[in-house]
Amino acid sequence: MDPIAADRISQPRQWPLRPYREAMRVLVTGGCGFIGSHIVTEFRRAGHEVVVLDALLPAAHPASATVPDEVIRADVRDRDAVADALAGVDLVCHQAAMVGQGRDFTDAPDYVGCNDLGTAVLLAAMTGRGVNRLVLAGSMVVYGEGRYHCGVHGEVRPGPRSSRDLAAGRFEPRCPECGRGLDPGLVDEDAPLDPRNLYAATKLAQEHLVSAWARATDGHAVSLRYHNVYGPGMPRDTPYAGVAAFFRSALAAGGPPRVFEDGAQRRDFVHVRDIATANVVAAEALSGTEPGSMRAYNVASGRPHTIGEMATALSAAHGGPAPVVTGEYRLGDVRHITASVHRLTGELGWHPQVDFDEGIKEFAIAPLRTVADTDVAG
């Protein structure tokens, strides 16, 4: 029996196996980062050859980090380096990005440069090399607010929450027609897109670039819209991270997680290993998708929790102080955003495997990566 087949049997995959395909040579941009490193591990476990391109910038990596010999240390905006990295590649898994909300809008040039110019350079190089398959790290932030139902007017789209309402502790969106309270629901991939902060705008621009590339080249592309990712190896003490990293950083420093608003914001926390397996199953199915188009998929656990619940569970598992609900807020934050994963499970056979309680217990004691917060994450 060949080694690849043996590995598939000894370490069974967590989704229904598709017909066997030859091993691919995969370029993972940002493959040394939090999510990217887990994806690299999963691709290799599945028997694929992986090439990693990563800028190893201080906001995402310790200054003392050892660079493995097989990693190409280069920025995704470096046209020559990207073109060289694509030699012999069958598929690209594009994870390199500047993430999180950052500090303020002065970060705009860095976000647009990393996320949008970087994607444009990559797509141009792929076209030149004849590489026509791409898995994009998308994000649920492209939706803005989630799905809401009014008892009188049905499904509605509330506008951005005002600073006046937020300052007064009125956190819940109201029906734009009658002002009634709303019931939050699950967002599917056909929901209207409404990016409400800088990061969200760049992630939507990435999808538009990829869609245009696919049409122009008969390429095969998917965007995996990640929801709130957590797990081992998250960066510590950086503004370029998600809420799970903020809470875990506070606990590591001996303090309580600080929960904004009233803690009742609904999110879907998905474990990083589930994100990694979703990337592999999407990559292995990509050649069977319609050429010339981009297909979007939510990647989430399908089991929403409030931010307050997450903070409480994490504090208890860590053995640290209980969370402090501050009532503070950030303009651009959305109230509720949770996902339907029916498209991904139905079309590609992927299912999340990491239970929330078990995942939080692992994350509560897992090491974090210490990074500088002076440069762009990627």
Tab-separated table of N, CA, C and O in Angstrom, residues 63-142:
chain	number	residue	atom	x	y	z
A	63	ALA	N	9.597	37.742	16.948
A	63	ALA	CA	10.836	38.147	16.278
A	63	ALA	C	11.877	37.034	16.311
A	63	ALA	O	12.739	36.945	15.436
A	64	SER	N	11.785	36.162	17.316
A	64	SER	CA	12.756	35.083	17.483
A	64	SER	C	12.372	33.818	16.731
A	64	SER	O	13.054	32.794	16.845
A	65	ALA	N	11.265	33.871	15.962
A	65	ALA	CA	10.780	32.667	15.300
A	65	ALA	C	11.821	32.117	14.331
A	65	ALA	O	12.463	32.852	13.585
A	66	THR	N	11.987	30.811	14.359
A	66	THR	CA	12.881	30.133	13.421
A	66	THR	C	12.131	29.892	12.118
A	66	THR	O	11.002	29.395	12.116
A	67	VAL	N	12.761	30.242	11.006
A	67	VAL	CA	12.130	30.074	9.707
A	67	VAL	C	12.496	28.699	9.155
A	67	VAL	O	13.675	28.430	8.905
A	68	PRO	N	11.525	27.807	8.984
A	68	PRO	CA	11.833	26.494	8.405
A	68	PRO	C	12.416	26.631	7.007
A	68	PRO	O	12.104	27.587	6.270
A	69	ASP	N	13.246	25.682	6.638
A	69	ASP	CA	13.924	25.753	5.344
A	69	ASP	C	12.950	25.782	4.182
A	69	ASP	O	13.223	26.388	3.145
A	70	GLU	N	11.793	25.109	4.342
A	70	GLU	CA	10.865	25.005	3.218
A	70	GLU	C	9.971	26.234	3.066
A	70	GLU	O	9.178	26.318	2.127
A	71	VAL	N	10.071	27.212	3.963
A	71	VAL	CA	9.243	28.412	3.891
A	71	VAL	C	9.920	29.470	3.037
A	71	VAL	O	11.105	29.776	3.217
A	72	ILE	N	9.166	30.006	2.096
A	72	ILE	CA	9.643	31.132	1.292
A	72	ILE	C	9.274	32.403	2.039
A	72	ILE	O	8.090	32.723	2.180
A	73	ARG	N	10.267	33.105	2.538
A	73	ARG	CA	9.998	34.319	3.305
A	73	ARG	C	9.887	35.495	2.339
A	73	ARG	O	10.886	36.022	1.839
A	74	ALA	N	8.663	35.891	2.068
A	74	ALA	CA	8.416	36.981	1.119
A	74	ALA	C	7.002	37.505	1.329
A	74	ALA	O	6.113	36.791	1.793
A	75	ASP	N	6.813	38.756	0.982
A	75	ASP	CA	5.508	39.390	1.046
A	75	ASP	C	4.698	38.995	-0.179
A	75	ASP	O	5.237	38.879	-1.287
A	76	VAL	N	3.397	38.790	0.006
A	76	VAL	CA	2.546	38.392	-1.103
A	76	VAL	C	2.439	39.490	-2.153
A	76	VAL	O	2.005	39.251	-3.279
A	77	ARG	N	2.896	40.695	-1.818
A	77	ARG	CA	2.915	41.783	-2.806
A	77	ARG	C	4.191	41.799	-3.632
A	77	ARG	O	4.337	42.641	-4.528
A	78	ASP	N	5.121	40.907	-3.356
A	78	ASP	CA	6.379	40.804	-4.104
A	78	ASP	C	6.132	39.950	-5.346
A	78	ASP	O	6.066	38.726	-5.277
A	79	ARG	N	5.996	40.587	-6.496
A	79	ARG	CA	5.573	39.890	-7.706
A	79	ARG	C	6.534	38.788	-8.105
A	79	ARG	O	6.115	37.686	-8.480
A	80	ASP	N	7.824	39.058	-8.045
A	80	ASP	CA	8.796	38.055	-8.461
A	80	ASP	C	8.787	36.859	-7.517
A	80	ASP	O	8.832	35.700	-7.952
A	81	ALA	N	8.741	37.138	-6.209
A	81	ALA	CA	8.747	36.040	-5.238
A	81	ALA	C	7.501	35.176	-5.376
A	81	ALA	O	7.572	33.939	-5.291
A	82	VAL	N	6.356	35.798	-5.585
A	82	VAL	CA	5.118	35.043	-5.727
A	82	VAL	C	5.162	34.197	-6.996
A	82	VAL	O	4.781	33.017	-6.986
A	83	ALA	N	5.643	34.779	-8.087
A	83	ALA	CA	5.738	34.020	-9.341
A	83	ALA	C	6.659	32.816	-9.172
A	83	ALA	O	6.354	31.708	-9.647
A	84	ASP	N	7.772	32.991	-8.480
A	84	ASP	CA	8.692	31.870	-8.243
A	84	ASP	C	8.039	30.800	-7.369
A	84	ASP	O	8.204	29.598	-7.615
A	85	ALA	N	7.298	31.229	-6.345
A	85	ALA	CA	6.661	30.282	-5.434
A	85	ALA	C	5.608	29.438	-6.137
A	85	ALA	O	5.291	28.327	-5.687
A	86	LEU	N	5.045	29.943	-7.233
A	86	LEU	CA	3.976	29.243	-7.944
A	86	LEU	C	4.482	28.174	-8.902
A	86	LEU	O	3.672	27.461	-9.509
A	87	ALA	N	5.781	28.031	-9.028
A	87	ALA	CA	6.319	27.047	-9.970
A	87	ALA	C	5.844	25.643	-9.604
A	87	ALA	O	6.034	25.173	-8.478
A	88	GLY	N	5.179	24.990	-10.538
A	88	GLY	CA	4.717	23.627	-10.341
A	88	GLY	C	3.515	23.474	-9.432
A	88	GLY	O	3.125	22.347	-9.100
A	89	VAL	N	2.897	24.579	-9.038
A	89	VAL	CA	1.776	24.540	-8.103
A	89	VAL	C	0.477	24.207	-8.835
A	89	VAL	O	0.225	24.695	-9.943
A	90	ASP	N	-0.349	23.364	-8.200
A	90	ASP	CA	-1.651	23.010	-8.755
A	90	ASP	C	-2.773	23.893	-8.221
A	90	ASP	O	-3.779	24.103	-8.905
A	91	LEU	N	-2.633	24.376	-7.004
A	91	LEU	CA	-3.719	25.093	-6.329
A	91	LEU	C	-3.132	26.041	-5.300
A	91	LEU	O	-2.105	25.733	-4.681
A	92	VAL	N	-3.782	27.182	-5.099
A	92	VAL	CA	-3.358	28.155	-4.095
A	92	VAL	C	-4.415	28.242	-3.010
A	92	VAL	O	-5.621	28.329	-3.287
A	93	CYS	N	-3.950	28.227	-1.766
A	93	CYS	CA	-4.801	28.452	-0.596
A	93	CYS	C	-4.340	29.776	0.009
A	93	CYS	O	-3.277	29.847	0.640
A	94	HIS	N	-5.116	30.821	-0.199
A	94	HIS	CA	-4.681	32.194	0.101
A	94	HIS	C	-5.148	32.618	1.485
A	94	HIS	O	-6.308	32.987	1.680
A	95	GLN	N	-4.222	32.566	2.447
A	95	GLN	CA	-4.516	32.931	3.830
A	95	GLN	C	-3.865	34.243	4.255
A	95	GLN	O	-4.250	34.827	5.271
A	96	ALA	N	-2.858	34.698	3.533
A	96	ALA	CA	-2.115	35.892	3.944
A	96	ALA	C	-3.042	37.107	3.957
A	96	ALA	O	-3.687	37.415	2.960
A	97	ALA	N	-3.098	37.783	5.080
A	97	ALA	CA	-3.977	38.949	5.203
A	97	ALA	C	-3.668	39.693	6.485
A	97	ALA	O	-3.097	39.140	7.430
A	98	MET	N	-4.065	40.937	6.507
A	98	MET	CA	-4.091	41.709	7.739
A	98	MET	C	-5.498	41.566	8.302
A	98	MET	O	-6.480	41.824	7.616
A	99	VAL	N	-5.601	41.134	9.557
A	99	VAL	CA	-6.893	40.739	10.112
A	99	VAL	C	-7.286	41.625	11.284
A	99	VAL	O	-6.496	42.436	11.772
A	100	GLY	N	-8.523	41.438	11.771
A	100	GLY	CA	-9.003	42.195	12.922
A	100	GLY	C	-9.360	43.622	12.550
A	100	GLY	O	-9.194	44.062	11.419
A	101	GLN	N	-9.860	44.370	13.530
A	101	GLN	CA	-10.241	45.763	13.276
A	101	GLN	C	-9.079	46.726	13.401
A	101	GLN	O	-9.167	47.863	12.956
A	102	GLY	N	-7.971	46.289	14.010
A	102	GLY	CA	-6.834	47.190	14.144
A	102	GLY	C	-7.097	48.318	15.117
A	102	GLY	O	-7.946	48.218	16.012
A	103	ARG	N	-6.377	49.407	14.948
A	103	ARG	CA	-6.486	50.532	15.883
A	103	ARG	C	-7.563	51.528	15.453
A	103	ARG	O	-8.491	51.822	16.182
A	104	ASP	N	-7.414	52.067	14.245
A	104	ASP	CA	-8.374	53.041	13.726
A	104	ASP	C	-8.170	53.140	12.217
A	104	ASP	O	-7.421	52.354	11.625
A	105	PHE	N	-8.796	54.139	11.588
A	105	PHE	CA	-8.777	54.187	10.124
A	105	PHE	C	-7.415	54.585	9.559
A	105	PHE	O	-7.196	54.486	8.352
A	106	THR	N	-6.491	54.986	10.411
A	106	THR	CA	-5.142	55.238	9.897
A	106	THR	C	-4.475	53.948	9.425
A	106	THR	O	-3.456	53.996	8.725
A	107	ASP	N	-5.047	52.800	9.793
A	107	ASP	CA	-4.545	51.517	9.305
A	107	ASP	C	-4.980	51.225	7.866
A	107	ASP	O	-4.568	50.209	7.294
A	108	ALA	N	-5.818	52.086	7.268
A	108	ALA	CA	-6.417	51.773	5.969
A	108	ALA	C	-5.393	51.422	4.885
A	108	ALA	O	-5.570	50.424	4.177
A	109	PRO	N	-4.318	52.196	4.705
A	109	PRO	CA	-3.372	51.825	3.645
A	109	PRO	C	-2.770	50.433	3.842
A	109	PRO	O	-2.554	49.700	2.866
A	110	ASP	N	-2.506	50.060	5.089
A	110	ASP	CA	-1.929	48.744	5.347
A	110	ASP	C	-2.930	47.629	5.050
A	110	ASP	O	-2.586	46.608	4.453
A	111	TYR	N	-4.177	47.821	5.476
A	111	TYR	CA	-5.195	46.807	5.199
A	111	TYR	C	-5.404	46.640	3.691
A	111	TYR	O	-5.428	45.519	3.181
A	112	VAL	N	-5.572	47.739	2.985
A	112	VAL	CA	-5.814	47.662	1.547
A	112	VAL	C	-4.586	47.094	0.833
A	112	VAL	O	-4.706	46.271	-0.089
A	113	GLY	N	-3.399	47.496	1.272
A	113	GLY	CA	-2.187	46.986	0.642
A	113	GLY	C	-2.022	45.492	0.832
A	113	GLY	O	-1.805	44.743	-0.129
A	114	CYS	N	-2.138	45.030	2.075
A	114	CYS	CA	-1.973	43.596	2.355
A	114	CYS	C	-3.073	42.766	1.706
A	114	CYS	O	-2.804	41.778	1.019
A	115	ASN	N	-4.305	43.149	1.939
A	115	ASN	CA	-5.417	42.289	1.563
A	115	ASN	C	-5.798	42.403	0.090
A	115	ASN	O	-6.008	41.387	-0.582
A	116	ASP	N	-5.883	43.603	-0.416
A	116	ASP	CA	-6.395	43.782	-1.776
A	116	ASP	C	-5.287	43.836	-2.829
A	116	ASP	O	-5.334	43.105	-3.820
A	117	LEU	N	-4.269	44.673	-2.602
A	117	LEU	CA	-3.151	44.662	-3.543
A	117	LEU	C	-2.460	43.300	-3.519
A	117	LEU	O	-2.102	42.755	-4.567
A	118	GLY	N	-2.283	42.732	-2.323
A	118	GLY	CA	-1.667	41.414	-2.231
A	118	GLY	C	-2.419	40.362	-3.015
A	118	GLY	O	-1.828	39.531	-3.714
A	119	THR	N	-3.744	40.383	-2.928
A	119	THR	CA	-4.556	39.429	-3.682
A	119	THR	C	-4.440	39.667	-5.177
A	119	THR	O	-4.353	38.726	-5.969
A	120	ALA	N	-4.417	40.941	-5.588
A	120	ALA	CA	-4.290	41.261	-7.015
A	120	ALA	C	-2.953	40.761	-7.577
A	120	ALA	O	-2.894	40.199	-8.677
A	121	VAL	N	-1.873	40.960	-6.817
A	121	VAL	CA	-0.560	40.480	-7.256
A	121	VAL	C	-0.572	38.960	-7.386
A	121	VAL	O	-0.059	38.386	-8.359
A	122	LEU	N	-1.141	38.291	-6.396
A	122	LEU	CA	-1.213	36.827	-6.429
A	122	LEU	C	-1.992	36.345	-7.644
A	122	LEU	O	-1.561	35.426	-8.358
A	123	LEU	N	-3.158	36.940	-7.903
A	123	LEU	CA	-3.989	36.505	-9.021
A	123	LEU	C	-3.300	36.742	-10.360
A	123	LEU	O	-3.392	35.909	-11.279
A	124	ALA	N	-2.601	37.866	-10.478
A	124	ALA	CA	-1.859	38.134	-11.715
A	124	ALA	C	-0.766	37.091	-11.923
A	124	ALA	O	-0.561	36.588	-13.045
A	125	ALA	N	-0.065	36.752	-10.846
A	125	ALA	CA	0.994	35.750	-10.955
A	125	ALA	C	0.423	34.377	-11.278
A	125	ALA	O	1.006	33.606	-12.055
A	126	MET	N	-0.722	34.042	-10.682
A	126	MET	CA	-1.360	32.763	-11.000
A	126	MET	C	-1.737	32.693	-12.476
A	126	MET	O	-1.567	31.657	-13.124
A	127	THR	N	-2.240	33.804	-13.003
A	127	THR	CA	-2.589	33.839	-14.422
A	127	THR	C	-1.358	33.605	-15.283
A	127	THR	O	-1.384	32.832	-16.250
A	128	GLY	N	-0.256	34.262	-14.929
A	128	GLY	CA	0.977	34.087	-15.682
A	128	GLY	C	1.517	32.673	-15.621
A	128	GLY	O	2.128	32.186	-16.582
A	129	ARG	N	1.296	31.996	-14.502
A	129	ARG	CA	1.798	30.632	-14.323
A	129	ARG	C	0.795	29.565	-14.759
A	129	ARG	O	1.100	28.374	-14.743
A	130	GLY	N	-0.409	29.973	-15.123
A	130	GLY	CA	-1.417	29.010	-15.535
A	130	GLY	C	-2.023	28.217	-14.392
A	130	GLY	O	-2.544	27.119	-14.603
A	131	VAL	N	-1.992	28.769	-13.181
A	131	VAL	CA	-2.608	28.113	-12.022
A	131	VAL	C	-4.051	28.600	-11.933
A	131	VAL	O	-4.292	29.804	-11.779
A	132	ASN	N	-5.005	27.691	-11.992
A	132	ASN	CA	-6.406	28.125	-12.125
A	132	ASN	C	-7.317	27.654	-11.002
A	132	ASN	O	-8.538	27.630	-11.156
A	133	ARG	N	-6.746	27.297	-9.837
A	133	ARG	CA	-7.575	26.879	-8.701
A	133	ARG	C	-7.157	27.652	-7.453
A	133	ARG	O	-5.963	27.736	-7.143
A	134	LEU	N	-8.150	28.203	-6.772
A	134	LEU	CA	-7.877	29.064	-5.613
A	134	LEU	C	-8.914	28.846	-4.520
A	134	LEU	O	-10.123	28.868	-4.775
A	135	VAL	N	-8.434	28.650	-3.290
A	135	VAL	CA	-9.279	28.685	-2.100
A	135	VAL	C	-8.914	29.955	-1.336
A	135	VAL	O	-7.760	30.138	-0.934
A	136	LEU	N	-9.872	30.839	-1.140
A	136	LEU	CA	-9.661	32.126	-0.490
A	136	LEU	C	-10.138	32.085	0.949
A	136	LEU	O	-11.229	31.574	1.233
A	137	ALA	N	-9.344	32.634	1.850
A	137	ALA	CA	-9.796	32.840	3.226
A	137	ALA	C	-10.718	34.047	3.244
A	137	ALA	O	-10.279	35.193	3.273
A	138	GLY	N	-12.011	33.792	3.198
A	138	GLY	CA	-12.996	34.855	3.289
A	138	GLY	C	-13.377	35.107	4.736
A	138	GLY	O	-12.766	34.587	5.670
A	139	SER	N	-14.413	35.883	4.951
A	139	SER	CA	-14.817	36.223	6.319
A	139	SER	C	-16.291	36.550	6.369
A	139	SER	O	-16.858	37.141	5.442
A	140	MET	N	-16.897	36.220	7.521
A	140	MET	CA	-18.298	36.545	7.744
A	140	MET	C	-18.522	38.039	7.877
A	140	MET	O	-19.663	38.499	7.829
A	141	VAL	N	-17.451	38.830	8.035
A	141	VAL	CA	-17.625	40.275	8.198
A	141	VAL	C	-18.228	40.929	6.954
A	141	VAL	O	-18.723	42.061	7.029
A	142	VAL	N	-18.203	40.233	5.808
A	142	VAL	CA	-18.776	40.830	4.595
A	142	VAL	C	-20.283	41.007	4.708
A	142	VAL	O	-20.867	41.799	3.970
